[in-house]
Every structure is written in C-alpha cells, then in structure tokens.
mmCIF file of C-alpha atoms in Angstrom:
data_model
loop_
_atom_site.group_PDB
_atom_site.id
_atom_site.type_symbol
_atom_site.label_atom_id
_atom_site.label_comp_id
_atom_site.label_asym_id
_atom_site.label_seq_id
_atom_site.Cartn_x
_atom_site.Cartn_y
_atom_site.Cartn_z
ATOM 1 C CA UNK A 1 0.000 0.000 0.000
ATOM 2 C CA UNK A 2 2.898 2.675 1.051
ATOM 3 C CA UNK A 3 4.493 1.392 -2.979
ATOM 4 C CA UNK A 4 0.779 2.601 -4.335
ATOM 5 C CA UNK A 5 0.492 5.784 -2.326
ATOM 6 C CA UNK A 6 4.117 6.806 -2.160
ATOM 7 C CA UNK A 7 2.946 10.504 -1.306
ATOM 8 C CA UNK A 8 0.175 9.423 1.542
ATOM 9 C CA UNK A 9 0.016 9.089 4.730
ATOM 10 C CA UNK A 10 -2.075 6.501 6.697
ATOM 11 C CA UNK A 11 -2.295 4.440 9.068
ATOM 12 C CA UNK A 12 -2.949 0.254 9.441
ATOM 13 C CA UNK A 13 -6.270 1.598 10.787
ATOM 14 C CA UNK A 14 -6.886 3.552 7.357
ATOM 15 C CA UNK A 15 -6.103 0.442 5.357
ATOM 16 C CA UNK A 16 -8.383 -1.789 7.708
ATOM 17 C CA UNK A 17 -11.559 0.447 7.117
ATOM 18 C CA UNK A 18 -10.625 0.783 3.190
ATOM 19 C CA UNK A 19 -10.719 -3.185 3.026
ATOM 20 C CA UNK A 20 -14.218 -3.022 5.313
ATOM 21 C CA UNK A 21 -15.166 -0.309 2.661
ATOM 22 C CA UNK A 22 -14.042 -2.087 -0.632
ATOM 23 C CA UNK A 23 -15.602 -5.667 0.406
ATOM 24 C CA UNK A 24 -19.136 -3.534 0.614
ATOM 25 C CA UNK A 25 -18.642 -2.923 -3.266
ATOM 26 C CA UNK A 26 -21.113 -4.220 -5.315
ATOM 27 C CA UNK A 27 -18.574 -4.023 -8.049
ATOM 28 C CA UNK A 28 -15.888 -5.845 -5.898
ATOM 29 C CA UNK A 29 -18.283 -8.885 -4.974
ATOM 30 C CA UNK A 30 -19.553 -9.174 -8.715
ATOM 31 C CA UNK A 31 -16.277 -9.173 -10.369
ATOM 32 C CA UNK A 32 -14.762 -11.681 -7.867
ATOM 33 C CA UNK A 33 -17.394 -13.400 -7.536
ATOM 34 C CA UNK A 34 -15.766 -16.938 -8.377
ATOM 35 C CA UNK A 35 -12.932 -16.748 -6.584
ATOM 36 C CA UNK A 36 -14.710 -15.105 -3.377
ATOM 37 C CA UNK A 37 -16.284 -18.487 -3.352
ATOM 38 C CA UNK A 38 -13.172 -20.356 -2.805
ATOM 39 C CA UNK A 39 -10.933 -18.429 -1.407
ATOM 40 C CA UNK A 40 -10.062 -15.807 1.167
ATOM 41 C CA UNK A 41 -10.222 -12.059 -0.421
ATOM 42 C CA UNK A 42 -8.024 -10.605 -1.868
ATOM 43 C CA UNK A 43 -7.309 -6.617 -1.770
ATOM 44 C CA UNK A 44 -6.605 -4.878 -4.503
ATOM 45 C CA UNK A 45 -5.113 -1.392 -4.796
ATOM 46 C CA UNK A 46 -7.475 0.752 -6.381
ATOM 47 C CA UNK A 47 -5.705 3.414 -8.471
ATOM 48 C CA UNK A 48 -6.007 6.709 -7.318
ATOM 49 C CA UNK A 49 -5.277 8.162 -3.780
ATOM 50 C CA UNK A 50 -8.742 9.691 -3.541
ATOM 51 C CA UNK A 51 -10.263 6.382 -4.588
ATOM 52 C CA UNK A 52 -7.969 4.970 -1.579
ATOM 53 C CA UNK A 53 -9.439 7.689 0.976
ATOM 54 C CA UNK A 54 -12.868 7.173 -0.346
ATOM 55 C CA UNK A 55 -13.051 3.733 0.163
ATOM 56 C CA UNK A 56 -11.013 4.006 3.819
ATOM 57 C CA UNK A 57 -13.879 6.244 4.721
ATOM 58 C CA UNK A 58 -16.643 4.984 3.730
ATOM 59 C CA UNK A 59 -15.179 1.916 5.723
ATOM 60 C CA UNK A 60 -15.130 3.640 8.667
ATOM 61 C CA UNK A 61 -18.466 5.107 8.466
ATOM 62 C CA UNK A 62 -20.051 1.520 7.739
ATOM 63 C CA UNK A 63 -18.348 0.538 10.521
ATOM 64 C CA UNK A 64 -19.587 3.236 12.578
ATOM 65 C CA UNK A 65 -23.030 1.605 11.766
ATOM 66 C CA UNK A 66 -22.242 -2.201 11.796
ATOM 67 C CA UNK A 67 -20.945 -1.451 15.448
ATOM 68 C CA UNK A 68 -23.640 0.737 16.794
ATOM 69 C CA UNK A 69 -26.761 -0.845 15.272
ATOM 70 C CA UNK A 70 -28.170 -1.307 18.734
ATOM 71 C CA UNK A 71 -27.742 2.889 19.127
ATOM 72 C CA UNK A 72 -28.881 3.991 16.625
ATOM 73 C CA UNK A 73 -32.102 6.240 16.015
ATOM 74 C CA UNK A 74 -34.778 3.843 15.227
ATOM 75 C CA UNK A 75 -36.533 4.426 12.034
ATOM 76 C CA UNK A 76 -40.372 6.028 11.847
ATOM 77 C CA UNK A 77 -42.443 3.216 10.831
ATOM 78 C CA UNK A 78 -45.792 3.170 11.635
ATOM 79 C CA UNK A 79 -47.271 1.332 14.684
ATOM 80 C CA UNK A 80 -50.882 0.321 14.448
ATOM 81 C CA UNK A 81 -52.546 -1.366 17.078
ATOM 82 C CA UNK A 82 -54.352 -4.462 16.153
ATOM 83 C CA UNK A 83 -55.821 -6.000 19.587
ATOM 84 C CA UNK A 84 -56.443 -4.396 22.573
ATOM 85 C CA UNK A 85 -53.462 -3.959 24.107
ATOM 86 C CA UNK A 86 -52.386 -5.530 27.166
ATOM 87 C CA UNK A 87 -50.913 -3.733 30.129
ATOM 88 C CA UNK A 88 -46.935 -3.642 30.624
ATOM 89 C CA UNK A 89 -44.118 -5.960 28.871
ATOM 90 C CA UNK A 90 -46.788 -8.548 27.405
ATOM 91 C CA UNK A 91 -47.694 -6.255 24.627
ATOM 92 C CA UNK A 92 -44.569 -6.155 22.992
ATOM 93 C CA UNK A 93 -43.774 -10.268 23.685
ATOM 94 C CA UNK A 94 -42.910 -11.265 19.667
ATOM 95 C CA UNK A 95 -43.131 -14.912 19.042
ATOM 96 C CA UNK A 96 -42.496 -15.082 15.263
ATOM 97 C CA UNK A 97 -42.928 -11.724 12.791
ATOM 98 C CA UNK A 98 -43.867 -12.644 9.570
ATOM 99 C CA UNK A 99 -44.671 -10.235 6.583
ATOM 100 C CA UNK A 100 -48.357 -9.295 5.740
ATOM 101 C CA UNK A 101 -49.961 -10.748 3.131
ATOM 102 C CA UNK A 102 -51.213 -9.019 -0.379
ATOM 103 C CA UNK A 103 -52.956 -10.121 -3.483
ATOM 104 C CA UNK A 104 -50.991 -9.235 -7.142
ATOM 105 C CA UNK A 105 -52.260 -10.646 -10.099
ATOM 106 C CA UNK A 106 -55.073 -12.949 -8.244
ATOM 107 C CA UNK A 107 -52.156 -14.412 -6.131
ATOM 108 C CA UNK A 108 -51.230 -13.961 -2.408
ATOM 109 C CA UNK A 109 -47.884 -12.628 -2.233
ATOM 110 C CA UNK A 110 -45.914 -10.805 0.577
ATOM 111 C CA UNK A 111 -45.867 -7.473 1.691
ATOM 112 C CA UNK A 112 -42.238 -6.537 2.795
ATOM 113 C CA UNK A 113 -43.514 -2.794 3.847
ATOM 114 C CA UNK A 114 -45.723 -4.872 6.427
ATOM 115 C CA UNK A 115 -44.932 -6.950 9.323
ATOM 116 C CA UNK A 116 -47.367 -8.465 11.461
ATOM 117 C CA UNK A 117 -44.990 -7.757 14.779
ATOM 118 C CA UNK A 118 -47.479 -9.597 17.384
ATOM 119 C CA UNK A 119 -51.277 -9.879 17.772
ATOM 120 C CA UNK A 120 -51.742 -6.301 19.022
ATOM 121 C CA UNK A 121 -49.127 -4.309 16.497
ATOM 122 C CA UNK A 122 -48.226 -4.402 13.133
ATOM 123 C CA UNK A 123 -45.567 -2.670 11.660
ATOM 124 C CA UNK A 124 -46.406 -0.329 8.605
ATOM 125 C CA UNK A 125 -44.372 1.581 6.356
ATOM 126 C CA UNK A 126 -40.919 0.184 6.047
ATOM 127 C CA UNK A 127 -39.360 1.157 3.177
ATOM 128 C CA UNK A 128 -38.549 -1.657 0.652
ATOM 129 C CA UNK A 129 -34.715 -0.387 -0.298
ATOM 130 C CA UNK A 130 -33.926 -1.527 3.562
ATOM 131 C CA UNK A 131 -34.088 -5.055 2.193
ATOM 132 C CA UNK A 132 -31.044 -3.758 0.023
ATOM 133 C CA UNK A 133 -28.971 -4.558 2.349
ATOM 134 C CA UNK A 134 -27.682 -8.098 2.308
ATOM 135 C CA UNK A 135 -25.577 -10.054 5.040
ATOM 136 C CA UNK A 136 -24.871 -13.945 4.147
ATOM 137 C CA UNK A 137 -27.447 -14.042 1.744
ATOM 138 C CA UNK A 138 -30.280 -12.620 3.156
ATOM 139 C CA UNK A 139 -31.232 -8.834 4.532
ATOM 140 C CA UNK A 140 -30.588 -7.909 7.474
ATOM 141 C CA UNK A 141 -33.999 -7.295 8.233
ATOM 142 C CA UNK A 142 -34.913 -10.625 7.759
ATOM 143 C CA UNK A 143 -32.495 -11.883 10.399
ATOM 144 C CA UNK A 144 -33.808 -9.598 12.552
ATOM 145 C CA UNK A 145 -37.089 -11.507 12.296
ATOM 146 C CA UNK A 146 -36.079 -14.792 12.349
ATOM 147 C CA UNK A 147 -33.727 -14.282 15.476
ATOM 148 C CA UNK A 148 -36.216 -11.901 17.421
ATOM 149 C CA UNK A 149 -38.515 -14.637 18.050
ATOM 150 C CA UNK A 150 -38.983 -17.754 20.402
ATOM 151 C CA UNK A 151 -37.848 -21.286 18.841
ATOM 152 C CA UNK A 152 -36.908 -24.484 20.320
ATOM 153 C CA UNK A 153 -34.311 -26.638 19.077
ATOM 154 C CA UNK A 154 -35.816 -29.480 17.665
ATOM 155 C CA UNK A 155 -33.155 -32.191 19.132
ATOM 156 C CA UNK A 156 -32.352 -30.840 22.669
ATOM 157 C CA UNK A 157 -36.175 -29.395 23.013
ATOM 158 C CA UNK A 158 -33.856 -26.327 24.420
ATOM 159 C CA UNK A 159 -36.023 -23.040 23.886
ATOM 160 C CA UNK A 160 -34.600 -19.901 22.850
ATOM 161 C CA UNK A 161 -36.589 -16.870 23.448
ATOM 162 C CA UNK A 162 -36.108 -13.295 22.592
ATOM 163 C CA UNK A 163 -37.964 -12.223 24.845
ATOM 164 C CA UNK A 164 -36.021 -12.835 27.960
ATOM 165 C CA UNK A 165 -33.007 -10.982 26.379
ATOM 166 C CA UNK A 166 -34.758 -8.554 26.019
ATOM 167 C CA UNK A 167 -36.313 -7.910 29.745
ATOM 168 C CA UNK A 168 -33.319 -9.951 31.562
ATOM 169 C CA UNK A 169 -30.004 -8.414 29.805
ATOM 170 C CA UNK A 170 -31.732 -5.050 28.133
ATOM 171 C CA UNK A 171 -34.202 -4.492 30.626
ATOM 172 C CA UNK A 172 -36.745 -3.187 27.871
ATOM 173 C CA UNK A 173 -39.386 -5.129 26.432
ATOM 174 C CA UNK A 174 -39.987 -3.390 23.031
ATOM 175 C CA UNK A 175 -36.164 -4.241 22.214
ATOM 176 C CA UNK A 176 -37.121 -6.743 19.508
ATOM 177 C CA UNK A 177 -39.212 -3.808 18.082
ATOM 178 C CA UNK A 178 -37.133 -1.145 18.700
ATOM 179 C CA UNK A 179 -33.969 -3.568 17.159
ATOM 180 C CA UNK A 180 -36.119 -3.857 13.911
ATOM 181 C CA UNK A 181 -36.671 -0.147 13.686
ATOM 182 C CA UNK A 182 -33.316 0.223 14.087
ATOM 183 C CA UNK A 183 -31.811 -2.134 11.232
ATOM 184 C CA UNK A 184 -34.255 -0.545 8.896
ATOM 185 C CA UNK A 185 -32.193 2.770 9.837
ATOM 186 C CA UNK A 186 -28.933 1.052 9.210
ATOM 187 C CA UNK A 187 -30.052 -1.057 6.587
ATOM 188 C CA UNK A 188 -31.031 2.256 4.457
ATOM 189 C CA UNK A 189 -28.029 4.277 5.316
ATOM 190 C CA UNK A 190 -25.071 1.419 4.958
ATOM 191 C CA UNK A 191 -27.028 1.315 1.485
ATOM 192 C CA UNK A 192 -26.268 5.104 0.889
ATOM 193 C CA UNK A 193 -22.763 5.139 1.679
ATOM 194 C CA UNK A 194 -22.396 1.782 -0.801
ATOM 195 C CA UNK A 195 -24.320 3.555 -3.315
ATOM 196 C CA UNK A 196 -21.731 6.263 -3.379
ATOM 197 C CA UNK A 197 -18.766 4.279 -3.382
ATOM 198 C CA UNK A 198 -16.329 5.275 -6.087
ATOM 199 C CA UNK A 199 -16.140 3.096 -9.348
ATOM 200 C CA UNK A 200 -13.644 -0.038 -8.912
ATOM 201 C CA UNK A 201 -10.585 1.101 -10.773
ATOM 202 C CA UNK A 202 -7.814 -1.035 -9.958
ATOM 203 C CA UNK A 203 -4.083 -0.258 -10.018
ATOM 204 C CA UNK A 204 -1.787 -1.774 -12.892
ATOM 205 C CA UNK A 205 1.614 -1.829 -12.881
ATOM 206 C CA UNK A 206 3.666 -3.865 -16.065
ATOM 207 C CA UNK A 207 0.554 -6.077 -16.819
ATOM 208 C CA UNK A 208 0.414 -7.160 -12.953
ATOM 209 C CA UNK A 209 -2.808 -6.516 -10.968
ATOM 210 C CA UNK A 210 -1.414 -5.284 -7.631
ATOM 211 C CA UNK A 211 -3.078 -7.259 -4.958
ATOM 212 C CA UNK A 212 -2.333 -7.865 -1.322
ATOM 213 C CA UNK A 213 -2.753 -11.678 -0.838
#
C-alpha cells in the first residue's frame, strides 16, 4: 500500500476500514465473484489516492453503523394497534414476525412494507430499499425476524426466546421492536454510503494486478 500511495500518509487503521469499505462494493463482490467463493479475499489497490481515501472512509463510516446498530435512532415506521393492548411488557412479547400478506395478479404474495410484529401491532411503512442490504445471503432485516422470536431446538427441546433478552439483559421489552426499527435505519443508510462508493478502478503496474494476498 505505502508502494501505491508513495505521497500518503495513513495508518494500518486507514487500510483496515478501506478493506471493510471495498468488500461492501457491489462491483468488488460481482467481479470476484468466483474466486470469493473459494478463497479468502483478496485486496486490490485501487488506483487513485482519492479512490484509496474514499473507500477508507466509507469503511469507517459503515463501521460506525455495523458497530452501533443497537444505538442507533430507530426508524419512523408506523405502529398500528391491532388487539387491545395488554398492560406492561406482554404487549410487545414477539413470538415469530412474519410479513403481511397481499394479493398481485389474483395471487397472495408478501408485503415486505408490512410486518405483522405480534397480535396487538403491526408494523407499517418500512421502506422496501432496507431489504437492500444483504448479510450472508439474506437482509438484514430478515435476520432480525427470524432471530427476534422464540424457537426451540428441535433435538435438545432447548427453547430460545427473545424475549427474555430482552427484559433480563436489556431491561426493555420493546427491544425486539425497537432492534427492527433500528436495522431498517442502518439497513437504508449502509445502502447510501455503498451507493456512493467510487467506481472499482484497480491499479496496474507492467501487466500485474497489484493485490495484497
């Protein structure tokens, strides 16, 4: 990295957030797509110095995110009451969410801006780019609903439930809520900053790609 940016100075932190950056580009994933499914990345040197810089900190800033998701200001959705609601903690117990249903074209599909949170709320409004965001596969969102839920192992009859993390470790009840809202949030603005990651033009030198191994 010092041979590629002879006239820069940064630090091993500054090349760890431009490798966080570059492995969020859409570009990066697609073009190494083959070999990312074999082998351990590998890092090339993008071209310019300002490439370098914008890719180190838009690294830092998803990072920023990934780390704080729990912190973060929870996105507006909207909140409608279903059932009449309960008194204290029991109104926000979640035992599976699952998306609303819609009709298209005489079918039942799903609604992704709706999801059916509990028997007294439903969650309206989330925007559909916050399933944009993809981690192993799926979005983020969608982990969120799969894990913030009560399941029991199938071969140990051990039962996991949300729930208790939620009043036990967070003391607060709506934190499987609240952890939704607050995924959309990331979700939508990790999205931004990978939207506006520079094009991937990679360093050349003599016909040799330069790559870290």
């Amino acid at each position: 990295f010092k041979s590629a940016y002879p006239n820069e100075s940064f630090s091993k932190e500054d090349m760890f957030y431009y490798i966080y950056g570059l492995l969020h580009s859409p570009e990066y994933r697609e073009r190494y797509a083959d070999n990312l499914t074999k082998e351990l990345p590998r890092i090339p040197c993008v071209k310019t110095a300002k490439d370098f810089w914008a890719y180190s900190t838009a690294g830092r800033n998803l990072a920023e995110l990934h780390i704080n998701y729990e912190t973060v200001d929870c996105y507006p959705v909207t909140l409608i009451e279903t059932g009449e609601i309960p008194f204290g903690d029991e109104s926000y117990y979640v035992t599976k969410m699952k998306f609303a249903k819609t009709k298209q074209d005489g079918k039942s599909v799903k609604d992704k801006t709706t999801v059916v949170y509990n028997s007294f709320f439903t969650i309206k409004d989330i925007p559909l780019e916050a399933y944009d965001y993809i981690v192993n596969g799926k979005p983020a969102l969608e982990w969120v609903m799969e894990r913030q839920a009560v399941t029991t192992d199938k071969k140990s009859g051990i039962v996991n439930d949300a729930n208790l993390w939620a009043t036990e470790t967070m003391n607060n009840a709506k934190y499987p809520l609240e952890l939704f809202q607050r995924v959309v949030t990331v979700s939508i603005e990790t999205m931004k900053i990978v939207n506006a990651l520079p094009m991937l033009d990679i360093e050349v030198k003599d016909g040799t790609l330069s790559i870290v191994g």
